[in-house]
Amino acid sequence: MSFVPVAAAQPGAPETGLYAHLDATDRYVHQSRDEALLTLLRRHGIETLAGLRILEVGCGGGSLLRTLLHYGADGDRLIGIDIASATVAGAGAALPGTPLAVANAAALPYRDGSFDVAFAFTSLTSMLDQREREQAAAETLRVLRPGGLLAVYDFWVNPLNRTTRSLRPNELRALFAGSRVEVERVTLAPPIVRALGGRPGLCRRLERLPWLRSHLLAAVIKERAQ
Ligand SMILES: C[S@@+](CC[C@H](N)C(=O)[O-])C[C@H]1O[C@@H](n2cnc3c(N)ncnc32)[C@H](O)[C@@H]1O
């Protein structure tokens, strides 16, 4: 199986089931994010998610897991973990057939090298404690196979949300100091998208300006010798 064509993720593209339930703001933000993610995966030689062992760290309600299934991941090779048991229970009800576990990212219950690809999407910023972040980063790398890819998507600025702590590019690089890290700025800041009513044409134009982008998308490649 291969990816659903990247065009399906482009903001303003014809509606697909994955994004249909979202309001205009969230639809734009998710489509734009997914377009950047699919581009990143292809850049790293991943043309298909089928057959890959995939872990999402901090899967929340399963939104990204659904996205990965949509883009070709195998349900039985895709695992989501989250520290919040009620959240995992909710995600499990919506994703029968996808293994989910209540676990702390800072102490993952998997063997070294168990996964080909891992995702940490807006989960590191939910860890306020620096030590917990560092351990989660180290653990996620540990369970990734040598040469495997970790995709991190998170915000570097979010002054309004006091339950989170932003992740700056330098910190991201320091968390994964032993690995190759490629960081880009993505996602037109959601308050701006909302102010524009999520209109794809307008949002797309403003998104070309890097300083209006609120999120980081990083590829972390685990060294083969690690
Ligand atoms: C903002 S949500 C992101 C959910 C999902 N990744 C997404 O993109 O839709 C952040 C999640 O990280 C989880 N989380 C925070 N600290 C964690 C930890 N130490 N281990 C595992 N999950 C954690 C939270 O419970 C929450 O569900």
Coordinates of C-alpha atoms and ligand atoms in Angstrom, one line a residue:
M1 CA 0.0 0.0 0.0
S2 CA 1.3 3.5 -0.6
F3 CA 0.4 6.9 0.7
V4 CA -2.9 8.5 -0.2
P5 CA -1.6 11.1 -2.7
V6 CA 0.0 14.1 -0.9
A7 CA -2.6 16.3 -2.7
A8 CA -5.2 15.0 -0.3
A9 CA -3.4 16.8 2.6
Q10 CA -3.0 20.1 0.8
P11 CA -5.0 23.0 2.4
G12 CA -7.9 23.8 0.2
A13 CA -7.8 20.4 -1.5
P14 CA -11.2 18.6 -2.0
E15 CA -12.5 17.4 1.3
T16 CA -11.6 13.9 2.5
G17 CA -13.1 11.9 5.3
L18 CA -10.1 12.5 7.5
Y19 CA -10.6 16.3 7.7
A20 CA -14.4 16.5 7.1
H21 CA -15.4 16.7 10.8
L22 CA -13.0 19.6 11.6
D23 CA -13.9 23.3 11.6
A24 CA -12.2 25.5 9.0
T25 CA -9.4 26.5 11.3
D26 CA -8.5 23.0 12.5
R27 CA -8.9 21.7 8.9
Y28 CA -6.4 24.1 7.6
V29 CA -4.0 23.5 10.4
H30 CA -4.2 19.7 10.1
Q31 CA -4.0 19.6 6.4
S32 CA -1.0 22.0 6.4
R33 CA 0.7 19.9 9.1
D34 CA 0.1 16.6 7.3
E35 CA 1.3 18.0 4.0
A36 CA 4.6 19.0 5.8
L37 CA 4.8 15.6 7.5
L38 CA 4.3 13.6 4.3
T39 CA 7.0 15.7 2.6
L40 CA 9.3 15.0 5.5
L41 CA 8.7 11.3 5.3
R42 CA 9.3 11.2 1.6
R43 CA 12.5 13.2 2.0
H44 CA 13.7 10.5 4.3
G45 CA 12.9 7.7 1.9
I46 CA 9.6 6.7 3.5
E47 CA 7.3 6.3 0.5
T48 CA 4.8 4.1 2.5
L49 CA 3.9 3.6 6.1
A50 CA 2.7 0.0 5.4
G51 CA 4.8 -2.6 7.0
L52 CA 6.6 -0.2 9.4
R53 CA 6.6 -0.6 13.2
I54 CA 5.4 2.7 14.4
L55 CA 5.1 4.3 17.8
E56 CA 3.3 7.5 18.8
V57 CA 4.4 8.9 22.2
G58 CA 1.7 10.9 23.9
C59 CA -1.1 9.8 21.5
G60 CA -3.9 11.6 23.4
G61 CA -7.3 10.9 21.8
G62 CA -5.7 9.3 18.8
S63 CA -6.0 12.1 16.2
L64 CA -2.5 11.5 14.8
L65 CA -3.0 7.7 14.9
R66 CA -6.1 8.1 12.7
T67 CA -4.0 10.2 10.3
L68 CA -1.3 7.6 10.1
L69 CA -3.8 4.9 9.4
H70 CA -5.4 7.1 6.7
Y71 CA -1.9 7.5 5.1
G72 CA -1.3 3.7 5.0
A73 CA 0.0 2.6 8.4
D74 CA -0.9 -1.0 9.4
G75 CA -3.3 -0.9 12.4
D76 CA -1.6 -3.8 14.1
R77 CA 1.9 -2.4 13.7
L78 CA 1.0 1.1 15.0
I79 CA 1.2 1.6 18.8
G80 CA 0.1 4.6 20.7
I81 CA 1.0 5.3 24.3
D82 CA -0.1 8.0 26.7
I83 CA 0.3 8.6 30.4
A84 CA -3.4 9.5 30.9
S85 CA -5.5 6.3 31.2
A86 CA -8.8 8.0 30.5
T87 CA -7.4 9.5 27.3
V88 CA -6.1 6.1 26.2
A89 CA -9.5 4.5 27.0
G90 CA -11.2 7.1 24.8
A91 CA -8.8 6.6 21.9
G92 CA -9.1 2.9 22.2
A93 CA -12.9 3.0 21.7
A94 CA -12.4 5.0 18.5
L95 CA -9.5 2.9 17.2
P96 CA -10.4 -0.8 17.6
G97 CA -7.5 -2.9 16.3
T98 CA -4.8 -0.4 17.1
P99 CA -2.7 -1.4 20.2
L100 CA -2.7 1.4 22.8
A101 CA -1.1 1.4 26.2
V102 CA -1.0 3.6 29.3
A103 CA 2.7 4.3 29.7
N104 CA 5.1 7.1 30.7
A105 CA 7.2 8.3 27.7
A106 CA 10.0 8.6 30.2
A107 CA 10.0 4.8 30.8
L108 CA 8.8 3.1 27.7
P109 CA 7.8 -0.6 28.1
Y110 CA 9.5 -1.7 24.8
R111 CA 12.8 -3.3 23.9
D112 CA 15.6 -1.3 22.3
G113 CA 15.1 -0.9 18.6
S114 CA 11.5 -2.0 18.5
F115 CA 10.2 0.6 16.0
D116 CA 11.1 1.9 12.6
V117 CA 9.4 5.2 13.0
A118 CA 8.2 7.2 16.0
F119 CA 6.1 10.3 16.4
A120 CA 6.0 12.8 19.2
F121 CA 3.3 15.3 18.3
T122 CA 2.6 18.1 20.8
S123 CA 3.6 15.7 23.6
L124 CA 7.0 17.1 24.6
T125 CA 5.5 20.5 25.4
S126 CA 3.0 18.8 27.7
M127 CA 6.0 17.7 29.8
L128 CA 6.7 20.7 32.0
D129 CA 9.5 19.0 33.9
Q130 CA 12.8 19.2 32.1
R131 CA 14.1 15.9 33.4
E132 CA 10.9 14.2 32.2
R133 CA 11.4 15.7 28.7
E134 CA 15.0 14.5 28.6
Q135 CA 14.1 11.0 29.7
A136 CA 11.2 10.9 27.2
A137 CA 13.5 12.0 24.4
A138 CA 16.1 9.4 25.4
E139 CA 13.5 6.6 25.8
T140 CA 12.0 7.4 22.4
L141 CA 15.4 7.1 20.8
R142 CA 16.2 3.9 22.7
V143 CA 13.1 2.1 21.3
L144 CA 13.8 3.3 17.8
R145 CA 16.0 1.0 15.6
P146 CA 19.4 2.4 14.5
G147 CA 18.8 4.4 11.3
G148 CA 15.1 4.9 12.4
L149 CA 13.3 8.2 12.2
L150 CA 11.5 10.2 14.9
A151 CA 9.2 13.0 13.7
V152 CA 8.6 15.7 16.3
Y153 CA 5.9 18.3 15.8
D154 CA 5.4 20.9 18.5
F155 CA 5.1 24.6 19.1
W156 CA 8.0 26.9 19.8
V157 CA 5.7 29.7 20.9
N158 CA 2.3 29.6 22.7
P159 CA 2.1 32.4 25.3
L160 CA -1.6 31.7 26.1
N161 CA -1.4 28.1 27.2
R162 CA 0.0 27.9 30.7
T163 CA -0.4 24.1 31.0
T164 CA 2.4 23.7 28.4
R165 CA 6.0 24.8 27.9
S166 CA 7.2 25.7 24.5
L167 CA 10.0 23.8 22.7
R168 CA 12.6 26.0 21.1
P169 CA 14.8 24.7 18.3
N170 CA 17.9 24.8 20.4
E171 CA 16.3 22.7 23.1
L172 CA 15.1 20.2 20.6
R173 CA 18.6 19.8 19.2
A174 CA 20.0 19.4 22.7
L175 CA 17.4 16.8 23.6
F176 CA 18.6 14.7 20.7
A177 CA 22.2 15.7 20.8
G178 CA 23.6 12.3 19.6
S179 CA 21.4 12.2 16.5
R180 CA 21.1 14.1 13.2
V181 CA 18.3 16.7 13.7
E182 CA 16.6 18.7 10.9
V183 CA 14.2 21.3 12.1
E184 CA 11.8 23.5 10.1
R185 CA 9.2 26.0 11.1
V186 CA 5.7 25.0 10.0
T187 CA 2.0 25.9 10.6
L188 CA 0.6 29.4 10.4
A189 CA -0.1 30.3 14.0
P190 CA -3.6 28.9 14.7
P191 CA -5.0 32.3 16.1
I192 CA -4.1 33.9 12.7
V193 CA -5.7 31.0 10.9
R194 CA -8.8 31.5 13.0
A195 CA -8.8 35.3 12.3
L196 CA -8.7 34.5 8.6
G197 CA -11.7 32.1 8.9
G198 CA -9.4 29.2 7.9
R199 CA -9.6 30.4 4.2
P200 CA -6.9 28.2 2.5
G201 CA -5.8 30.8 -0.1
L202 CA -5.2 33.5 2.5
C203 CA -3.7 31.2 5.1
R204 CA -1.4 29.7 2.5
R205 CA 0.0 33.1 1.5
L206 CA 0.7 34.2 5.0
E207 CA 2.2 30.8 5.9
R208 CA 5.0 31.6 3.5
L209 CA 6.3 34.0 6.1
P210 CA 8.4 31.9 8.5
W211 CA 8.0 34.2 11.5
L212 CA 4.2 33.7 11.4
R213 CA 4.7 29.9 11.9
S214 CA 4.2 28.7 15.4
H215 CA 5.4 25.1 15.2
L216 CA 8.5 23.1 14.6
L217 CA 8.6 20.0 12.6
A218 CA 11.8 18.0 13.1
A219 CA 13.3 14.8 11.7
V220 CA 15.5 13.1 14.2
I221 CA 17.5 10.3 12.7
K222 CA 19.0 7.8 15.1
E223 CA 22.6 7.1 14.4
R224 CA 23.2 3.6 13.2
A225 CA 26.0 3.1 15.9
Q226 CA 23.8 4.2 18.8
Ligands
LIG1 C1 -1.6 17.9 23.4 S1 -1.8 16.2 23.6 C2 -1.2 15.5 22.0 C3 -2.0 14.4 21.6 C4 -1.6 13.8 20.2 N1 -0.2 13.5 20.1 C5 -2.1 14.7 19.1 O1 -1.2 15.3 18.4 O2 -3.3 14.8 18.9 C6 -0.4 15.8 24.6 C7 -0.5 14.4 25.2 O3 0.8 14.0 25.9 C8 0.5 13.2 27.0 N2 1.6 13.2 27.9 C9 2.1 14.2 28.7 N3 3.2 13.7 29.3 C10 3.3 12.4 29.0 C11 4.3 11.4 29.4 N4 5.2 11.7 30.3 N5 4.2 10.2 28.8 C12 3.2 9.9 27.9 N6 2.3 10.8 27.5 C13 2.4 12.1 28.1 C14 -0.8 13.9 27.6 O4 -1.5 13.0 28.4 C15 -1.6 14.2 26.3 O5 -2.5 13.3 26.0

